[in-house]
Tab-separated table of C-alpha atoms in Angstrom:
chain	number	residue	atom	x	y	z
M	1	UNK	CA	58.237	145.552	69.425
M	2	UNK	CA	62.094	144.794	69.902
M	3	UNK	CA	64.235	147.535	70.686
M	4	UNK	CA	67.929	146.789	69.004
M	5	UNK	CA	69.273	150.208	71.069
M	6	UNK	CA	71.837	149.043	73.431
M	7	UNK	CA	71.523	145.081	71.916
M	8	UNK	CA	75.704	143.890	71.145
M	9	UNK	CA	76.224	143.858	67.407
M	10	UNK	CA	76.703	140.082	68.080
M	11	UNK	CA	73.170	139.466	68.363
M	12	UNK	CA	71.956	142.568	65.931
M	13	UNK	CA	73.782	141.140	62.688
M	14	UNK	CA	72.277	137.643	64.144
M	15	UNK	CA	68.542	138.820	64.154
M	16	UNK	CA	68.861	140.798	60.997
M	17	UNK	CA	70.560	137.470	59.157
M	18	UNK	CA	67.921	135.352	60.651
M	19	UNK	CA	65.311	137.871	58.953
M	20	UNK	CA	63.966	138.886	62.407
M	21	UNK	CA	64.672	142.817	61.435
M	22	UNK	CA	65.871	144.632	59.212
M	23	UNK	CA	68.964	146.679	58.671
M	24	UNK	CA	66.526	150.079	58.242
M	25	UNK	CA	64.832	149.113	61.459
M	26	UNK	CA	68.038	148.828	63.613
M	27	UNK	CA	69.352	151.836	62.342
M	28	UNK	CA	66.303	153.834	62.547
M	29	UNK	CA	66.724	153.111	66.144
M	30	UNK	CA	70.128	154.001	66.583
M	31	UNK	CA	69.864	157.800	64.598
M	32	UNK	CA	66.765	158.129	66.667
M	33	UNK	CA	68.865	158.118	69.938
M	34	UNK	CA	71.697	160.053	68.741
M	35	UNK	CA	69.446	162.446	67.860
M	36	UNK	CA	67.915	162.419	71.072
M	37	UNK	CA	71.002	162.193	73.405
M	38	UNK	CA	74.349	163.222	71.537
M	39	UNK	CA	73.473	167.131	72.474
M	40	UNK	CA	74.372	165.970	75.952
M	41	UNK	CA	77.373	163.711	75.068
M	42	UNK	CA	78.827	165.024	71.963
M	43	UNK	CA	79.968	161.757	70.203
M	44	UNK	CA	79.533	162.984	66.833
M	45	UNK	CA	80.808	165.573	64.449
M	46	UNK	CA	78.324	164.763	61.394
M	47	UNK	CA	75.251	162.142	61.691
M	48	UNK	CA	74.332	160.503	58.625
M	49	UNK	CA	70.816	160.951	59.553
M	50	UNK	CA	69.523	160.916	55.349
M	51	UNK	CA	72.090	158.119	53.776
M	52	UNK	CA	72.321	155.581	56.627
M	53	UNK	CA	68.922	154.351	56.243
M	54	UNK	CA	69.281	153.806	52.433
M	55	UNK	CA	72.751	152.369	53.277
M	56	UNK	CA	70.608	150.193	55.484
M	57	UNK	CA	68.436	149.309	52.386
M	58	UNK	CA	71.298	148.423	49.962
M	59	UNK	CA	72.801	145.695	53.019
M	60	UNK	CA	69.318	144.022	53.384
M	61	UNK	CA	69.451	143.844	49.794
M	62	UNK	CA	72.990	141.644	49.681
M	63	UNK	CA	72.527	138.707	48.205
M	64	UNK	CA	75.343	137.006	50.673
M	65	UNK	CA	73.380	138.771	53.808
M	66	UNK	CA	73.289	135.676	55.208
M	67	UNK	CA	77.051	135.133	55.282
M	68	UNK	CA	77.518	138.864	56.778
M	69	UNK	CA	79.233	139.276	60.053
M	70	UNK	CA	78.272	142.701	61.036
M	71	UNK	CA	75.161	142.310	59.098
M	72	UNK	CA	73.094	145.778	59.507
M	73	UNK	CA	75.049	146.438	62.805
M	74	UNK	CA	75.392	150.791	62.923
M	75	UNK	CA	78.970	151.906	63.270
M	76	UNK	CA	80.194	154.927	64.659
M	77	UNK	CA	84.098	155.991	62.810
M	78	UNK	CA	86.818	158.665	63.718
M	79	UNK	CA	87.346	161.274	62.222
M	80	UNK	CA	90.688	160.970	61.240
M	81	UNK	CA	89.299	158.301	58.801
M	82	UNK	CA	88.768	158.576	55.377
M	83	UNK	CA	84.660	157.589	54.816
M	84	UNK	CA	83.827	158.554	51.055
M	85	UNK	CA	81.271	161.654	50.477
M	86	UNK	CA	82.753	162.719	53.770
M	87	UNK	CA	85.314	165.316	54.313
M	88	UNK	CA	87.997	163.713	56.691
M	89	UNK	CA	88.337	167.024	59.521
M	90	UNK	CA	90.761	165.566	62.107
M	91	UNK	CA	89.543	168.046	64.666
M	92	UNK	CA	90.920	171.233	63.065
M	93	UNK	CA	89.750	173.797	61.557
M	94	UNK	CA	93.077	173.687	59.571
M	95	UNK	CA	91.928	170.785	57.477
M	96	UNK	CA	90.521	171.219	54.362
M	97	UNK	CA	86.618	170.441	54.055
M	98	UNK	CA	87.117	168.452	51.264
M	99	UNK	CA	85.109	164.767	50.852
M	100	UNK	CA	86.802	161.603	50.345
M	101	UNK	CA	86.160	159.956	47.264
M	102	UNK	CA	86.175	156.447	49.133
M	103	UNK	CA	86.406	154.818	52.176
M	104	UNK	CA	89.395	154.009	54.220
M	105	UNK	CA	90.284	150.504	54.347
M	106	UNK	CA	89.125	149.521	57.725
M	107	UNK	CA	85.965	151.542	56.723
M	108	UNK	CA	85.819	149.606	53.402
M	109	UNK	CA	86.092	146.294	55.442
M	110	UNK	CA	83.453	147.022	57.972
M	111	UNK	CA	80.704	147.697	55.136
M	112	UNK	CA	82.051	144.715	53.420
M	113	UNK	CA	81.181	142.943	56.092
M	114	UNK	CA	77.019	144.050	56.246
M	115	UNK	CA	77.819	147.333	59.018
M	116	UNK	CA	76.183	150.847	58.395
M	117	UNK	CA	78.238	153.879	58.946
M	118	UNK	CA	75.986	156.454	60.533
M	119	UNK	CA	78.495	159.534	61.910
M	120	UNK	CA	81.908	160.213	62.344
M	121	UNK	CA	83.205	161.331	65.652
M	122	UNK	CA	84.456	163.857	67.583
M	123	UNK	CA	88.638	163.843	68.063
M	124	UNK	CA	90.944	166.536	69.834
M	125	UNK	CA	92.939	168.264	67.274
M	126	UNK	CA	95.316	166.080	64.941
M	127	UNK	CA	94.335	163.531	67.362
M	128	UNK	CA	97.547	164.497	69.863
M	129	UNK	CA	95.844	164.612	73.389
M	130	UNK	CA	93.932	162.450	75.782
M	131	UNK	CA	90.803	164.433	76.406
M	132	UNK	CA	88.728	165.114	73.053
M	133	UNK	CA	87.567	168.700	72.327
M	134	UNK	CA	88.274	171.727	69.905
M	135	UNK	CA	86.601	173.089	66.738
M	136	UNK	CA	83.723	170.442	66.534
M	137	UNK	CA	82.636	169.966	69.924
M	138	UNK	CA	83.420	168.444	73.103
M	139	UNK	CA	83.154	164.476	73.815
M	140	UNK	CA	82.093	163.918	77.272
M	141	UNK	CA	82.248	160.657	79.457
M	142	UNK	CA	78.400	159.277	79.668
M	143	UNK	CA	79.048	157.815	82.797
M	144	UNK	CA	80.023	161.126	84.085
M	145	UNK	CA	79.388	163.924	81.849
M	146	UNK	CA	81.044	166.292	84.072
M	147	UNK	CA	84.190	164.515	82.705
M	148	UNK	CA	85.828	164.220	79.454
M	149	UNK	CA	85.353	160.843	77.741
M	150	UNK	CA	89.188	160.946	77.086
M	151	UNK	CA	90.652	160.904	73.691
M	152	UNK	CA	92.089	160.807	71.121
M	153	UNK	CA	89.478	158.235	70.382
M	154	UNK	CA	86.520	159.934	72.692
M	155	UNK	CA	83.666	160.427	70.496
M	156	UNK	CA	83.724	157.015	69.166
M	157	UNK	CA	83.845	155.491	72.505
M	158	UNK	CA	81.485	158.044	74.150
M	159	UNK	CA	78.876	156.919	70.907
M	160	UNK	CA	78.993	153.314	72.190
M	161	UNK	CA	79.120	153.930	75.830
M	162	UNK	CA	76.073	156.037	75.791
M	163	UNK	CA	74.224	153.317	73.556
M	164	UNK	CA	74.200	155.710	70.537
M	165	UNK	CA	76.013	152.553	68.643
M	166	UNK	CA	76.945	149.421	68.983
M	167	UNK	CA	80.530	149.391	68.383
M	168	UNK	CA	83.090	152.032	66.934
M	169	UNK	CA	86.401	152.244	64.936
M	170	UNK	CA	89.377	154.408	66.576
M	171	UNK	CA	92.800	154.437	66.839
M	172	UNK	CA	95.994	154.441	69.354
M	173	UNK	CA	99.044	156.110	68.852
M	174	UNK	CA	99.930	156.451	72.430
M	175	UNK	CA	96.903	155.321	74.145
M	176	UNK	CA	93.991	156.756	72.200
M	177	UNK	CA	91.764	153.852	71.968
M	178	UNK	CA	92.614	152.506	75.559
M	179	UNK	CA	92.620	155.781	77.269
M	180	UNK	CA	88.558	156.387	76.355
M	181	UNK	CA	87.567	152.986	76.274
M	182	UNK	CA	88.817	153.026	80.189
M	183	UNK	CA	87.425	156.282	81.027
M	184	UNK	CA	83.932	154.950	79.437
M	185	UNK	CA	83.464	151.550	80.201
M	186	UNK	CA	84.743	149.562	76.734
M	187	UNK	CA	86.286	147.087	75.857
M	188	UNK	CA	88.753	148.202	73.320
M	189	UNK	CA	92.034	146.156	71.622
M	190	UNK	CA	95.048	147.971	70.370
M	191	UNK	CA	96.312	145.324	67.644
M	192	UNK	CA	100.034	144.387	67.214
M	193	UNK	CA	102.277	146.638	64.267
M	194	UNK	CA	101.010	144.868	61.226
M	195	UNK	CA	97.626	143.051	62.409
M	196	UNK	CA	95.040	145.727	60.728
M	197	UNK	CA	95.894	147.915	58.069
M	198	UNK	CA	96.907	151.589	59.446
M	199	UNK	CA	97.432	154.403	56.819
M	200	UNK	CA	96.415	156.888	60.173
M	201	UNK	CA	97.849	160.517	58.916
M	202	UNK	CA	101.178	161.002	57.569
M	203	UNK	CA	102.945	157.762	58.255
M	204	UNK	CA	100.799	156.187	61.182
M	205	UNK	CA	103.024	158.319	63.891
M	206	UNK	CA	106.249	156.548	62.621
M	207	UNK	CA	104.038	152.992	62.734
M	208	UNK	CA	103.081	153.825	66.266
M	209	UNK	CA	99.544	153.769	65.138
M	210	UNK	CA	97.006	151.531	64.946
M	211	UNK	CA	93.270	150.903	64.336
M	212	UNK	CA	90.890	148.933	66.095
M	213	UNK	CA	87.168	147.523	67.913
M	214	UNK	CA	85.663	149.858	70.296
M	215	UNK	CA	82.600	147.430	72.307
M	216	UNK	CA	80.639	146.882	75.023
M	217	UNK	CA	81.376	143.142	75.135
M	218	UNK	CA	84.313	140.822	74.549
M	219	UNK	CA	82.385	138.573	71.806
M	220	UNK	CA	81.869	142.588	69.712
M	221	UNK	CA	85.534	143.431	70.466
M	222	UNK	CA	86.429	139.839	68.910
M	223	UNK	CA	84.364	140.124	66.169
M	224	UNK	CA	85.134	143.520	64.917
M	225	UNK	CA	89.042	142.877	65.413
M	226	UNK	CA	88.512	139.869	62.900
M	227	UNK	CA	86.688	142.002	60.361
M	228	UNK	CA	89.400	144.841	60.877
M	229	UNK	CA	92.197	142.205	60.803
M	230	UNK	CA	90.669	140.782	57.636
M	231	UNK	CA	90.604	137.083	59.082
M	232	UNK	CA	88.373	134.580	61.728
M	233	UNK	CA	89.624	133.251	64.592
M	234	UNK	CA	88.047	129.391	64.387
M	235	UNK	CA	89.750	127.436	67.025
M	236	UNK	CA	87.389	125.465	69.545
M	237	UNK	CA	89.929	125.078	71.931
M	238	UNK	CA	89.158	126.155	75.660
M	239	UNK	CA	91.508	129.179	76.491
M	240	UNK	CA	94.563	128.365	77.971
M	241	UNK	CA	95.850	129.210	81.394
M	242	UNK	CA	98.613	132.088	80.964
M	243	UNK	CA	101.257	133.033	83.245
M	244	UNK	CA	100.420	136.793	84.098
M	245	UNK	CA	102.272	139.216	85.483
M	246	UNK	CA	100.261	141.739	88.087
M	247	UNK	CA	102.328	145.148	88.257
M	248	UNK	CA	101.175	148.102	89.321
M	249	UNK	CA	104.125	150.539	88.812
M	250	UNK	CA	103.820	153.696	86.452
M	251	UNK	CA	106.214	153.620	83.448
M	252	UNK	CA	107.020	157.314	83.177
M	253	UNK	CA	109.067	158.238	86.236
M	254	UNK	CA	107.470	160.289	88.902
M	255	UNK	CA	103.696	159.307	88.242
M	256	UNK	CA	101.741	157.778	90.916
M	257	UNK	CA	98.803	155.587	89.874
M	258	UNK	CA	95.670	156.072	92.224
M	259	UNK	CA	93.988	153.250	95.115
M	260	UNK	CA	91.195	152.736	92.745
M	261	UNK	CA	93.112	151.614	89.802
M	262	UNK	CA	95.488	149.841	91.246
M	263	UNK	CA	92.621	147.782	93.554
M	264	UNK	CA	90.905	147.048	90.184
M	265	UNK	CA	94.092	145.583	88.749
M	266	UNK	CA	94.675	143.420	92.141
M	267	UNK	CA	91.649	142.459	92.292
M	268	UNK	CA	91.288	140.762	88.492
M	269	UNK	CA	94.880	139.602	89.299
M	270	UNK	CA	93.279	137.706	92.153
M	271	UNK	CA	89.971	136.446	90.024
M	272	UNK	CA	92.281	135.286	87.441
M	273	UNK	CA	94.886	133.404	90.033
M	274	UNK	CA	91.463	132.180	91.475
M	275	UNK	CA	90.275	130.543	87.684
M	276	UNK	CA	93.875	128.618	87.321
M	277	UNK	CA	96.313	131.302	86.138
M	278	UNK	CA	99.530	131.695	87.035
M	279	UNK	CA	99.557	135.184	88.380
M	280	UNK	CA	102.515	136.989	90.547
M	281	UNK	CA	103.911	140.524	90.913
M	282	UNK	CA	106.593	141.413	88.062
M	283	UNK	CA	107.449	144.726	87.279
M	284	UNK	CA	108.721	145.313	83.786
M	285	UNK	CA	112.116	146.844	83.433
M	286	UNK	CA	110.860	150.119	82.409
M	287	UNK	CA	113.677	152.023	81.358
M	288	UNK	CA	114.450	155.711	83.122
M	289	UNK	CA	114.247	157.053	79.753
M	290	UNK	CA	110.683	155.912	78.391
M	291	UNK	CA	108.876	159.457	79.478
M	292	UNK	CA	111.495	161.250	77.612
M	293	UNK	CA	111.160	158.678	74.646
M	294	UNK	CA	107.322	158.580	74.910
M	295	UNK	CA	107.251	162.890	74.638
M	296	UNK	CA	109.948	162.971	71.656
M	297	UNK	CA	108.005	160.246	69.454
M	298	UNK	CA	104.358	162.154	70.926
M	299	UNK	CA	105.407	165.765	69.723
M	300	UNK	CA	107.278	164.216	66.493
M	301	UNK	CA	104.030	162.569	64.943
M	302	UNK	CA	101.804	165.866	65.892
M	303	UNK	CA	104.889	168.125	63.667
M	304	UNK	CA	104.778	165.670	61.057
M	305	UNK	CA	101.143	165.550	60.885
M	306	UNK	CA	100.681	169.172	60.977
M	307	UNK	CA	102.900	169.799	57.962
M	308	UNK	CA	101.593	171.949	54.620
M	309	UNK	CA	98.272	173.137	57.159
M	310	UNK	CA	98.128	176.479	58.200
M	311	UNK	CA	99.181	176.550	61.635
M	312	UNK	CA	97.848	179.968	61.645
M	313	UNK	CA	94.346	178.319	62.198
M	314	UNK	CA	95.594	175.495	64.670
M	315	UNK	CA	95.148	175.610	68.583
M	316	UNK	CA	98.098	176.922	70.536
M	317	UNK	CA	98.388	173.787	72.269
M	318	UNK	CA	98.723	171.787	69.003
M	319	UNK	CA	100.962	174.420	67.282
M	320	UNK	CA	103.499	174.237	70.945
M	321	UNK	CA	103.424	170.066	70.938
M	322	UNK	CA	104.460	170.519	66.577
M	323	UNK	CA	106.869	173.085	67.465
M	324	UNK	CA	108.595	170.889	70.215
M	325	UNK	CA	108.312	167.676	68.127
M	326	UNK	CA	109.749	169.264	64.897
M	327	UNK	CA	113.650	168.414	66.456
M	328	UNK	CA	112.841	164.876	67.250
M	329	UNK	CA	111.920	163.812	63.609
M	330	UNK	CA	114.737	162.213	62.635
M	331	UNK	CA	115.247	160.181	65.794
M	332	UNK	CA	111.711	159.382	66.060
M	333	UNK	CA	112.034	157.962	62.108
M	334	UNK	CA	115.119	156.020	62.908
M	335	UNK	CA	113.121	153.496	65.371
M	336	UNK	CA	116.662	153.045	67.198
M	337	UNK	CA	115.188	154.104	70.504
M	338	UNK	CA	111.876	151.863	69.982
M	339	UNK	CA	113.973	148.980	68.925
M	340	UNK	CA	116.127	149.445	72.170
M	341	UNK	CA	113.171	148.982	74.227
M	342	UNK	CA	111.807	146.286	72.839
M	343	UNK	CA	115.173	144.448	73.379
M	344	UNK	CA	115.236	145.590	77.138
M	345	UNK	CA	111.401	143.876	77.474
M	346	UNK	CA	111.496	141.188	75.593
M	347	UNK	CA	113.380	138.953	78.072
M	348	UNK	CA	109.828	139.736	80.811
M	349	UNK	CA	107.451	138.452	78.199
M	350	UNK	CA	110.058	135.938	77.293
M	351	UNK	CA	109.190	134.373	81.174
M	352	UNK	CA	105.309	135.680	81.501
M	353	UNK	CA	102.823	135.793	78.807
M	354	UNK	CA	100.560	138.193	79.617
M	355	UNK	CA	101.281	141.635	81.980
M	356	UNK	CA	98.316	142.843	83.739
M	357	UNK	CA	98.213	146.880	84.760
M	358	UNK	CA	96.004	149.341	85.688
M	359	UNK	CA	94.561	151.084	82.649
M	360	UNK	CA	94.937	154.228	83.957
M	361	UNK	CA	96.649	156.566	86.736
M	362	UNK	CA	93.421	158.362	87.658
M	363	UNK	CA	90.203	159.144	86.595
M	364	UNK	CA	89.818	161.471	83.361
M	365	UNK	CA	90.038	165.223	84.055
M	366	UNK	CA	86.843	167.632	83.629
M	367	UNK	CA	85.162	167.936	80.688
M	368	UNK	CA	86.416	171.677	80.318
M	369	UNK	CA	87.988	173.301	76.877
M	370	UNK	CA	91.369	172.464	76.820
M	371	UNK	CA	92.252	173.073	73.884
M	372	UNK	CA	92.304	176.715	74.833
M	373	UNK	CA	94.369	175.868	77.978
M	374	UNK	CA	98.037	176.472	77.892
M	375	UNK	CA	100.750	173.460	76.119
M	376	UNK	CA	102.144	172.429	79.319
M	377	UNK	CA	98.500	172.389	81.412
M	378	UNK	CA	97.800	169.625	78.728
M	379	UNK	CA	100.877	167.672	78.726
M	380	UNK	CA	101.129	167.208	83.179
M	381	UNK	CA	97.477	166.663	82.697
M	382	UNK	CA	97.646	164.029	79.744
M	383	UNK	CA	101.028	162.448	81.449
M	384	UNK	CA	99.081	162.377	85.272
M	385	UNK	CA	96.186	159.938	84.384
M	386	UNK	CA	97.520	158.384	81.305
M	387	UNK	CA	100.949	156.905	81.630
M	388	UNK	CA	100.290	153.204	80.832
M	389	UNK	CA	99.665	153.073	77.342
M	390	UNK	CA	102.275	154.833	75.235
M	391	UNK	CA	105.321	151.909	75.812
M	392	UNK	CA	103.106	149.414	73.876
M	393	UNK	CA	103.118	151.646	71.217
M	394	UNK	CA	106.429	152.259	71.087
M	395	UNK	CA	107.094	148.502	70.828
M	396	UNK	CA	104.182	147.579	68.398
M	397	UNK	CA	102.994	145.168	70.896
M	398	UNK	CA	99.053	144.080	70.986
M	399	UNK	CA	97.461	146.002	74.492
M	400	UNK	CA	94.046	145.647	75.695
M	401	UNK	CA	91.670	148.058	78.206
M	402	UNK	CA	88.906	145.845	79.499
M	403	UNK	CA	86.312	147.087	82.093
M	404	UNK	CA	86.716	146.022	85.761
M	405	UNK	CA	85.372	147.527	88.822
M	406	UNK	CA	83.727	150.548	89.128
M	407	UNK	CA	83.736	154.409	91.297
M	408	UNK	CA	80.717	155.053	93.874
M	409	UNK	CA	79.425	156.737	91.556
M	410	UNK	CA	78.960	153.810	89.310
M	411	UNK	CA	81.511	155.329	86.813
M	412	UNK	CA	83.776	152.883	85.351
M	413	UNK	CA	87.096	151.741	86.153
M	414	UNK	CA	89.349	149.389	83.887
M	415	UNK	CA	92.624	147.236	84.015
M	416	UNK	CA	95.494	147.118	80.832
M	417	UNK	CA	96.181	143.357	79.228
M	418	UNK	CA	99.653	143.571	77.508
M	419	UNK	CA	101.290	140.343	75.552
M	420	UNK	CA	103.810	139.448	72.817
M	421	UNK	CA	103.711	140.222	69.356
M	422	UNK	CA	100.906	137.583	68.096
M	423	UNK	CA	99.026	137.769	71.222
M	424	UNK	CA	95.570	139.458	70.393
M	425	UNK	CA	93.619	135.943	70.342
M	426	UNK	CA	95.495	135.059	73.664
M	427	UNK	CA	94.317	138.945	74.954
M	428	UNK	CA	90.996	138.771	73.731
M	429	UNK	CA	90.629	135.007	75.327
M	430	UNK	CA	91.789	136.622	79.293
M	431	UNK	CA	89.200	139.633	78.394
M	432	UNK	CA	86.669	137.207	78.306
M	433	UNK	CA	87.671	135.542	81.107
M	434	UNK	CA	87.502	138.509	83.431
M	435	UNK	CA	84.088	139.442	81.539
M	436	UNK	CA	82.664	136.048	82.352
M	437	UNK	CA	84.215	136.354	85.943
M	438	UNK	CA	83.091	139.757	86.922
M	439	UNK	CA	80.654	141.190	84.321
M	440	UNK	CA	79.958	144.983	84.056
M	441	UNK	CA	77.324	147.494	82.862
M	442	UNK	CA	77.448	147.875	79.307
M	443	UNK	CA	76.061	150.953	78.736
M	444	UNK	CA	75.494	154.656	80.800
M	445	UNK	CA	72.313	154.943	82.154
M	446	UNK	CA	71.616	158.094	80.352
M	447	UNK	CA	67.963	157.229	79.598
């Protein structure tokens, strides 16, 4: 018998449109594990252990099955997503337990296009921080469950890295797709403003938000962006050689990024130069005030998030970060700082087309409760590993995190693809390149 457990969702929509299994069978398989492994990992808030096998049924039933892109491929969603029957939780207990009465769009696209929702995942409160724990549980890295599996994202990419899915929907609104999807092993693309539909909270953090693919491989990360995106990407052209720049300096002031980070990025920076690319050191002209920038616009979309809950019944941590970010409202909603920045780096990607990073500063901290640690604990914690994502947010530029290299102890390690407005097919086509290049492990060895 086939196993379809830790098959890409490339080759499980294939075999179930080819009439080799079936939808039930593959997702039988998938609640199976989850049951059998997510009490060590903690990927998921609610399992749809009864209604994802007859929402199996109803896809091998589709008359356009054939045609399906994601046909009876499980998918694993945040919860910060509306999925209808389900209440949407957020993380708090300050939410109201209340089911949707349909699906969010991206949600409503993915079924649309033949995958089965079987869970929603575990997110830190309001989704503000970059390790993923509170009133639902605790998401842990699979590689290294001694560690969180980052956040805000981390259940949905600690489902997929531990095999419990194939791929997973999240979001980043200052890193939270990128920041797990390094600490785990993914491959993970942050669209461009505009790309996929957002509608993520109470105005998307000001449009800093956006949804997208969390995969083990390139070819799933493609093919759920073009499902999310609501278009295929048909060109049979070879990729192009790209002029990338290779910099390794931290954009918030002050924050050192770590030898095995920065190794990873030199060393794809040298694999790349090695495949025809025009790769040289460029640092982009980070501005001094970008930390400052990056906190005000952080805090702002947690106090405009949090309003009409009780904040009698939200962490400390999250009530401190709405409290600070209530002042910077209005500046955050003006754009005038974001707009300044992308005029400072638009000249760099003007002359390169792609800027290659680190993904991270350091490896994620300790899977411990931090949501019951202090405000500031959390935010020189967050700022310490996690400084590379949040100014392609503030821009609205497309960013990718893309495995490369790895810890002795086999945990993963991961470099940052940044490009122009427009860029995601140009990302996605480099990704592959390093994939095909340098392949990794696509799942934990957790048995």
């Amino acid at each position: 018998m086939t196993s379809w457990v830790g098959r890409t969702a490339a080759e499980i929509a294939a075999a179930v449109r080819e009439k080799r299994t079936t939808p039930r069978e593959v997702v039988a398989e998938h609640l199976a594990r989850i049951e059998r492994l997510d009490g060590r990992v903690g990927a998921f808030r609610t399992v749809h252990a009864d209604s994802a096998p007859a929402e199996a049924d109803e896809v091998a039933d589709r008359t356009d099955l054939a045609e399906l892109p994601l046909a009876g491929v499980p998918v694993a969603v945040k919860d910060n997503l509306a999925v209808r029957g389900e209440s949407t939780r957020n993380g708090s207990a300050a939410t109201p337990d209340t089911p949707a009465d349909h699906d969010h769009v991206t949600v409503a696209r993915l079924r649309a296009a033949g995958a089965v929702v079987v869970g929603l995942t575990n997110v830190p409160e309001l989704c503000v921080f970059g390790t993923t724990e509170g009133a639902f549980g605790a998401a842990r890295n699979p590689w290294d469950t001694s560690r969180t599996a980052g956040g805000s994202s981390g259940g949905s990419a600690a489902a997929v890295a531990a095999g419990l899915v194939p791929i997973a929907l999240g979001n980043d609104g200052m890193g939270s797709l990128r920041i797990p999807a390094a600490n785990c092993g993914l491959v993970t693309i942050k669209p461009g403003h505009g790309t996929v539909p957002a509608g993520i909270g109470n105005g998307d953090w000001f449009g800093m938000s956006e949804n997208g693919p969390l995969a083990t491989t390139v070819e799933d990360a493609r093919l759920m962006f073009e499902v999310l995106a609501g278009r295929r990407e048909t060109s049979t052209k070879p990729p192009a050689a790209h002029t990338v720049a290779l910099s390794l300096r931290s954009p918030v002031l002050g924050v050192r990024v770590s030898r095995p980070y920065a190794e990873a990025a030199r060393s794809a920076a040298a694999l790349l130069a090695e495949a025809g690319h025009d790769v040289h050191p460029a640092d982009p002209p980070y501005p001094w005030w970008l930390g400052t920038t990056s906190l005000a616009h952080w805090t702002a979309g947690t106090a405009v998030d949090a309003e009409g809950l009780d904040t009698g019944r939200l962490a400390r941590r999250t009530r401190v970060h709405a409290s600070v970010g209530r002042r910077f409202v209005h500046g955050a909603r003006s754009g005038a700082r974001r707009e300044q920045l992308r005029r400072i780096l638009e000249p760099f990607f003007a002359e390169h087309d792609i800027l290659l990073t680190p993904a991270l500063a350091r490896r994620s901290p300790a899977a411990e409760p931090w949501h019951e640690r202090g405000w500031l604990r959390n935010i020189l914690v967050n700022t310490a590993y996690s400084p590379m994502t949040p100014p392609w947010n503030l821009t609205g530029w497309p960013a990718m995190s893309v495995p490369f290299g790895a810890f002795p102890n086999g945990a993963p390690c991961a470099v940052q693809l940044v490009g122009r407005p427009g860029s995601e097919a140009a990302l996605l086509d480099l990704a592959g390149r390093l994939e095909a290049l340098q392949p990794w492990r696509r799942t934990a060895p957790l048995g």
